[in-house]
PDB file of C-alpha atoms in Angstrom:
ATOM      1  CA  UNK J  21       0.000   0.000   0.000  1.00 59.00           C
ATOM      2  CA  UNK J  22       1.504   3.119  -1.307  1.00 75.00           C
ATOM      3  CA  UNK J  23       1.457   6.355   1.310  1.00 82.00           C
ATOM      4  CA  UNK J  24      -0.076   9.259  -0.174  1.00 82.00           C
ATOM      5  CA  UNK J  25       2.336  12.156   0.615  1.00 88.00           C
ATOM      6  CA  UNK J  26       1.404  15.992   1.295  1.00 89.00           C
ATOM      7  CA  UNK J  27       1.396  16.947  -2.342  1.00 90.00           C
ATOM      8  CA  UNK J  28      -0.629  14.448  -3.320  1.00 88.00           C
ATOM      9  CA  UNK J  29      -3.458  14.750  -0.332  1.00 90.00           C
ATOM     10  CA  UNK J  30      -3.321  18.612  -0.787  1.00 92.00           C
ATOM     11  CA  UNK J  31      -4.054  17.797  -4.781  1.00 92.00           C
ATOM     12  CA  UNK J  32      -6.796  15.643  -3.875  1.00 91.00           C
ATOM     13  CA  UNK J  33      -8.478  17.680  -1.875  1.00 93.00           C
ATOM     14  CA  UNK J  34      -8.458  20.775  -3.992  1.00 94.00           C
ATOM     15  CA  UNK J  35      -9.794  18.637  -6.916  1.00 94.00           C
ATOM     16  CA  UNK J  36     -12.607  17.311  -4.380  1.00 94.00           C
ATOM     17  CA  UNK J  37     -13.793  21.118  -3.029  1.00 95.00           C
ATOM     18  CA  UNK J  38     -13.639  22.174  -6.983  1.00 95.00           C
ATOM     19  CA  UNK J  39     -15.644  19.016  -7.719  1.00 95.00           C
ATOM     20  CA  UNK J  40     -18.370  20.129  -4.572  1.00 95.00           C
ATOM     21  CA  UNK J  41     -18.659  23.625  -5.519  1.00 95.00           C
ATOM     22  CA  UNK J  42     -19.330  23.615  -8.878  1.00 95.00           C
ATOM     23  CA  UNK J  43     -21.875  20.795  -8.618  1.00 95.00           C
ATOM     24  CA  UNK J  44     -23.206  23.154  -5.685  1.00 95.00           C
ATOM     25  CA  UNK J  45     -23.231  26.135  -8.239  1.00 94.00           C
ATOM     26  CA  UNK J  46     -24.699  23.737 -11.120  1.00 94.00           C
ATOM     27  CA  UNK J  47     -27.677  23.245  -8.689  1.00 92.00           C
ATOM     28  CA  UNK J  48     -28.478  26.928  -7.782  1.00 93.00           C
ATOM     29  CA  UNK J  49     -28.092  27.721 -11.368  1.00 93.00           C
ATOM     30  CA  UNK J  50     -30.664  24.700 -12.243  1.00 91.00           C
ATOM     31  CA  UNK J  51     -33.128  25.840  -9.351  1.00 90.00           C
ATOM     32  CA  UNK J  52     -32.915  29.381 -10.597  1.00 89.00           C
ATOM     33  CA  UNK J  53     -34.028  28.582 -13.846  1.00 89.00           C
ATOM     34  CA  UNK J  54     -36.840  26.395 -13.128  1.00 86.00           C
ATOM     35  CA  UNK J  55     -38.313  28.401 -10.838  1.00 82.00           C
ATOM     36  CA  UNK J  56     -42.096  29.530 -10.729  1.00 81.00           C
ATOM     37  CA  UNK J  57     -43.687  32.573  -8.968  1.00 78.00           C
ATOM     38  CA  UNK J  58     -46.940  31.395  -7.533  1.00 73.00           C
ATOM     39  CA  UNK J  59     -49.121  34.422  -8.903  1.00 71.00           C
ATOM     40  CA  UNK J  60     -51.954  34.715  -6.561  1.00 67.00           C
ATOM     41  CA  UNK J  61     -54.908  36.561  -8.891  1.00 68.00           C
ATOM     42  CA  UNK J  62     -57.745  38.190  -6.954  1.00 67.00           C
ATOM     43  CA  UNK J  63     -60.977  36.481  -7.718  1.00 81.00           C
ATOM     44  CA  UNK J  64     -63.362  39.471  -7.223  1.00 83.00           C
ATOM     45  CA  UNK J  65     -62.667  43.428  -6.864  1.00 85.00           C
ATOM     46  CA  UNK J  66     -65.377  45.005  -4.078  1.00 85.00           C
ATOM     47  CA  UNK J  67     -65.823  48.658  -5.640  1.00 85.00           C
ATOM     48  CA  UNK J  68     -68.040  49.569  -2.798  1.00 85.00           C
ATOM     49  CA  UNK J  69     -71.718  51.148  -2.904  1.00 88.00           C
ATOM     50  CA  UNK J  70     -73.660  50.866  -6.065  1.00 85.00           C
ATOM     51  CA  UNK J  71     -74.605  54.844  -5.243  1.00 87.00           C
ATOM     52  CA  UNK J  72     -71.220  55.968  -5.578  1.00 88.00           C
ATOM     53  CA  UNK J  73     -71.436  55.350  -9.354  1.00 89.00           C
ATOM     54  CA  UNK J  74     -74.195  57.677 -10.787  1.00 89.00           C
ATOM     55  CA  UNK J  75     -76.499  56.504 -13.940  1.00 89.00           C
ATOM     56  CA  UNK J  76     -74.414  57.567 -17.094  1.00 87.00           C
ATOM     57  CA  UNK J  77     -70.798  57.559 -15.403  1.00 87.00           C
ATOM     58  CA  UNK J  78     -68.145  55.494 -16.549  1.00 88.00           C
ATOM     59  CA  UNK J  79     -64.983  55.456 -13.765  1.00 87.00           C
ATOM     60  CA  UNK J  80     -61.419  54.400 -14.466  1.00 87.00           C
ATOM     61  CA  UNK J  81     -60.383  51.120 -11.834  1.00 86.00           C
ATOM     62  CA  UNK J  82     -57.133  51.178 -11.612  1.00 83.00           C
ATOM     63  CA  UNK J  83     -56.419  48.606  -9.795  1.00 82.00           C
ATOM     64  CA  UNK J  84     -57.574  45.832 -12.444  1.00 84.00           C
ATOM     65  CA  UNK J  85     -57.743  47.362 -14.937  1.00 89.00           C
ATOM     66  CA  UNK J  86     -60.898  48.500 -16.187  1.00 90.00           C
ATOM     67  CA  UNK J  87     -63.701  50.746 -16.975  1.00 90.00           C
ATOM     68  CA  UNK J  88     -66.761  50.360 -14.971  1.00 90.00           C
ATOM     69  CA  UNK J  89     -70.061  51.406 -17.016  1.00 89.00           C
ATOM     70  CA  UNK J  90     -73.043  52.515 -15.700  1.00 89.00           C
ATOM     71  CA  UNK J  91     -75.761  53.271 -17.857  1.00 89.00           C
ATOM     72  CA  UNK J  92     -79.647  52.594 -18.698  1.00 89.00           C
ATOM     73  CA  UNK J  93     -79.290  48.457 -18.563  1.00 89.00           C
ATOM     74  CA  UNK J  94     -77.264  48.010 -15.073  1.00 88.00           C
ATOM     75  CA  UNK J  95     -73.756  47.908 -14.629  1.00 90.00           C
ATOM     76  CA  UNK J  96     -70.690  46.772 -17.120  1.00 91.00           C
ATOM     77  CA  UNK J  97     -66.905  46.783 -17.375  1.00 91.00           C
ATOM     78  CA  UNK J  98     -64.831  46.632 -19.686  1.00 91.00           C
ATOM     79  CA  UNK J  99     -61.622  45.098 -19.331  1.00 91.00           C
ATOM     80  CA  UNK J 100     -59.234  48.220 -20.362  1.00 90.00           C
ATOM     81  CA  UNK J 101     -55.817  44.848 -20.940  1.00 90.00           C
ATOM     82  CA  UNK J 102     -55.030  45.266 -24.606  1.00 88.00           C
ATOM     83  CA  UNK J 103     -55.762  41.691 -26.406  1.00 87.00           C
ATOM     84  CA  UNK J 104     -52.454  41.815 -27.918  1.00 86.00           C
ATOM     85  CA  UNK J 105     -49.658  41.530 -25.798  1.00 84.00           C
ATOM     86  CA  UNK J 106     -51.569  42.501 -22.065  1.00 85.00           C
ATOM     87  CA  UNK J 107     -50.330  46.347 -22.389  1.00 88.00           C
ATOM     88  CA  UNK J 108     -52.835  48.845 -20.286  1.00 89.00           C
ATOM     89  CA  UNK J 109     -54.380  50.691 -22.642  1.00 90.00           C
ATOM     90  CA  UNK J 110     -55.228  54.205 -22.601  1.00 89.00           C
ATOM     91  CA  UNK J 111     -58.233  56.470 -23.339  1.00 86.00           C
ATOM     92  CA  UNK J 112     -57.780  58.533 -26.375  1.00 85.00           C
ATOM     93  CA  UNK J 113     -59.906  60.293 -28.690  1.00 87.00           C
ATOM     94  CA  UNK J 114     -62.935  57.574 -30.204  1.00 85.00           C
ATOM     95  CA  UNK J 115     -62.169  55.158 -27.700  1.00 88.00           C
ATOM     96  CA  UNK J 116     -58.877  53.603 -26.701  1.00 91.00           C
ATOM     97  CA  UNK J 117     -55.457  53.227 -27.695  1.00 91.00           C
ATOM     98  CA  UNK J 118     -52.576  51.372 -26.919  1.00 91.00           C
ATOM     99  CA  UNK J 119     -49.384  52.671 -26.439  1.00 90.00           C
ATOM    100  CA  UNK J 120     -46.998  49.361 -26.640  1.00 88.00           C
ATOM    101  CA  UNK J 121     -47.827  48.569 -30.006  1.00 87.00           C
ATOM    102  CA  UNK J 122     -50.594  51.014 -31.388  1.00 86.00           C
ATOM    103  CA  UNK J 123     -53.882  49.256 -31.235  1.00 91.00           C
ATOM    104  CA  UNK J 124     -56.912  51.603 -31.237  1.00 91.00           C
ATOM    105  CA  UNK J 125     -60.236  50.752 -29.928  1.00 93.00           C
ATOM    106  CA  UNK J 126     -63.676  52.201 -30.192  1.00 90.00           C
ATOM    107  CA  UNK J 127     -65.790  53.208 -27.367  1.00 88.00           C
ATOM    108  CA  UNK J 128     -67.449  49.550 -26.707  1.00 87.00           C
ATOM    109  CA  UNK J 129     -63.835  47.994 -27.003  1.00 87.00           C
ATOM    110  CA  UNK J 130     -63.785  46.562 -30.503  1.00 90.00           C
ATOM    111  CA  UNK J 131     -60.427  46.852 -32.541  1.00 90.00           C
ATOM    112  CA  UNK J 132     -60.372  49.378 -35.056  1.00 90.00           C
ATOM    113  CA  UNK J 133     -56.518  49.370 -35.539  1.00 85.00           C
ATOM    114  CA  UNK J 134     -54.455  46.447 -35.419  1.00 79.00           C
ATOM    115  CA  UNK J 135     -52.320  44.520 -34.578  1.00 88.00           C
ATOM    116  CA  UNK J 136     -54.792  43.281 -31.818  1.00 85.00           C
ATOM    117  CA  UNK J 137     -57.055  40.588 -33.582  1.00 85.00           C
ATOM    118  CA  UNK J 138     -59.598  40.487 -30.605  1.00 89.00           C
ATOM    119  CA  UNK J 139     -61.916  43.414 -28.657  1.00 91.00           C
ATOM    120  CA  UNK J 140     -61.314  44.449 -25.615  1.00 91.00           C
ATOM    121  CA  UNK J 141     -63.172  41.876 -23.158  1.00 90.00           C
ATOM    122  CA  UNK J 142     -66.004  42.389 -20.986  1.00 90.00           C
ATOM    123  CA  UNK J 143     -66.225  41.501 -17.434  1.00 90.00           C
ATOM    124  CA  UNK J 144     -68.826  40.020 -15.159  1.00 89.00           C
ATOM    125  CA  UNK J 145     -70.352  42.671 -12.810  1.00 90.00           C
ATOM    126  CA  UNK J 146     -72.667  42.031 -10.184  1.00 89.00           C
ATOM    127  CA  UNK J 147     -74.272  43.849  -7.286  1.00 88.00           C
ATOM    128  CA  UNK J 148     -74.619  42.172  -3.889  1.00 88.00           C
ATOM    129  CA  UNK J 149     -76.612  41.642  -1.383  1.00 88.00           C
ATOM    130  CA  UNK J 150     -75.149  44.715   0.505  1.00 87.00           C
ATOM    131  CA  UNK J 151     -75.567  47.162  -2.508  1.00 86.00           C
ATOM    132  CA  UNK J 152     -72.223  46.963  -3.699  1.00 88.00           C
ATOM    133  CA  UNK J 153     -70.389  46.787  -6.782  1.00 89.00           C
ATOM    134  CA  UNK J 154     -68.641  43.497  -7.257  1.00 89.00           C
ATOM    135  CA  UNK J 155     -66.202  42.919 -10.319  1.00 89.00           C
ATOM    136  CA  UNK J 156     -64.627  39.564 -11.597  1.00 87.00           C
ATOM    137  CA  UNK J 157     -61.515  39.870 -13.288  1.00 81.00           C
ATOM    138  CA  UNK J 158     -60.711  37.620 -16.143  1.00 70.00           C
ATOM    139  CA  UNK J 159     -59.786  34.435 -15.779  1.00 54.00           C
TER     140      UNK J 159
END
């Protein structure tokens, strides 16, 4: 049985901390890249009393985006996420407009300018027991 002299243990051992830490830096790199943000979406949006929103007002909700409606046949809203690539878009003169990309929009969220292929989309609104405004964001 051969001894294994200083050179030769130091040389070993430098290989075998090398060896750890790059299959320890491999990992993190590998766990980095797979990982996935749990999103947590809000199922509904409580806008409060139904009287805060007079007949014939339309109000900006910022915080889902969209543009709550009310008029003669209840309450709508009108999801205000461009259908082409999830930009906010913006009001502008007839309607809507995107400013990523240039999509424009009429009033009731149809496309009249491209390159979005799809309308604006329209979100379920209810009002609760409690009087108040309740939207659902898309799913």
């Amino acid at each position: 049985m051969s001894t294994l002299n200083r050179r030769d243990f130091l040389k070993l051992l430098t290989g075998g901390l090398l060896t750890l830490s790059g299959m320890l830096g491999l990992g993190a790199i590998l766990r980095f890249l797979s990982y996935t943000p749990e999103t947590v979406r809000r199922s509904q949006f409580d806008l409060g009393p139904a009287d805060r929103y007079p007949l014939g007002s339309r109000t900006l909700i910022a915080s889902i985006p969209a543009l709550l409606i009310h008029d003669e046949t209840g309450f709508r809203a009108l999801s205000l996420v461009c259908t082409h690539l999830g930009c906010t878009v913006e009001t502008a003169e007839g309607g809507f407009a995107c400013p990523c990309h240039g999509s424009r929009f009429d009033p009731s969220g149809q496309v009249t300018r491209g390159p979005a292929g799809a309308p604006l989309a329209w979100l379920r609104v209810e009002v609760n027991e409690a009087g108040n405004v309740i939207i659902y964001p898309e799913e």
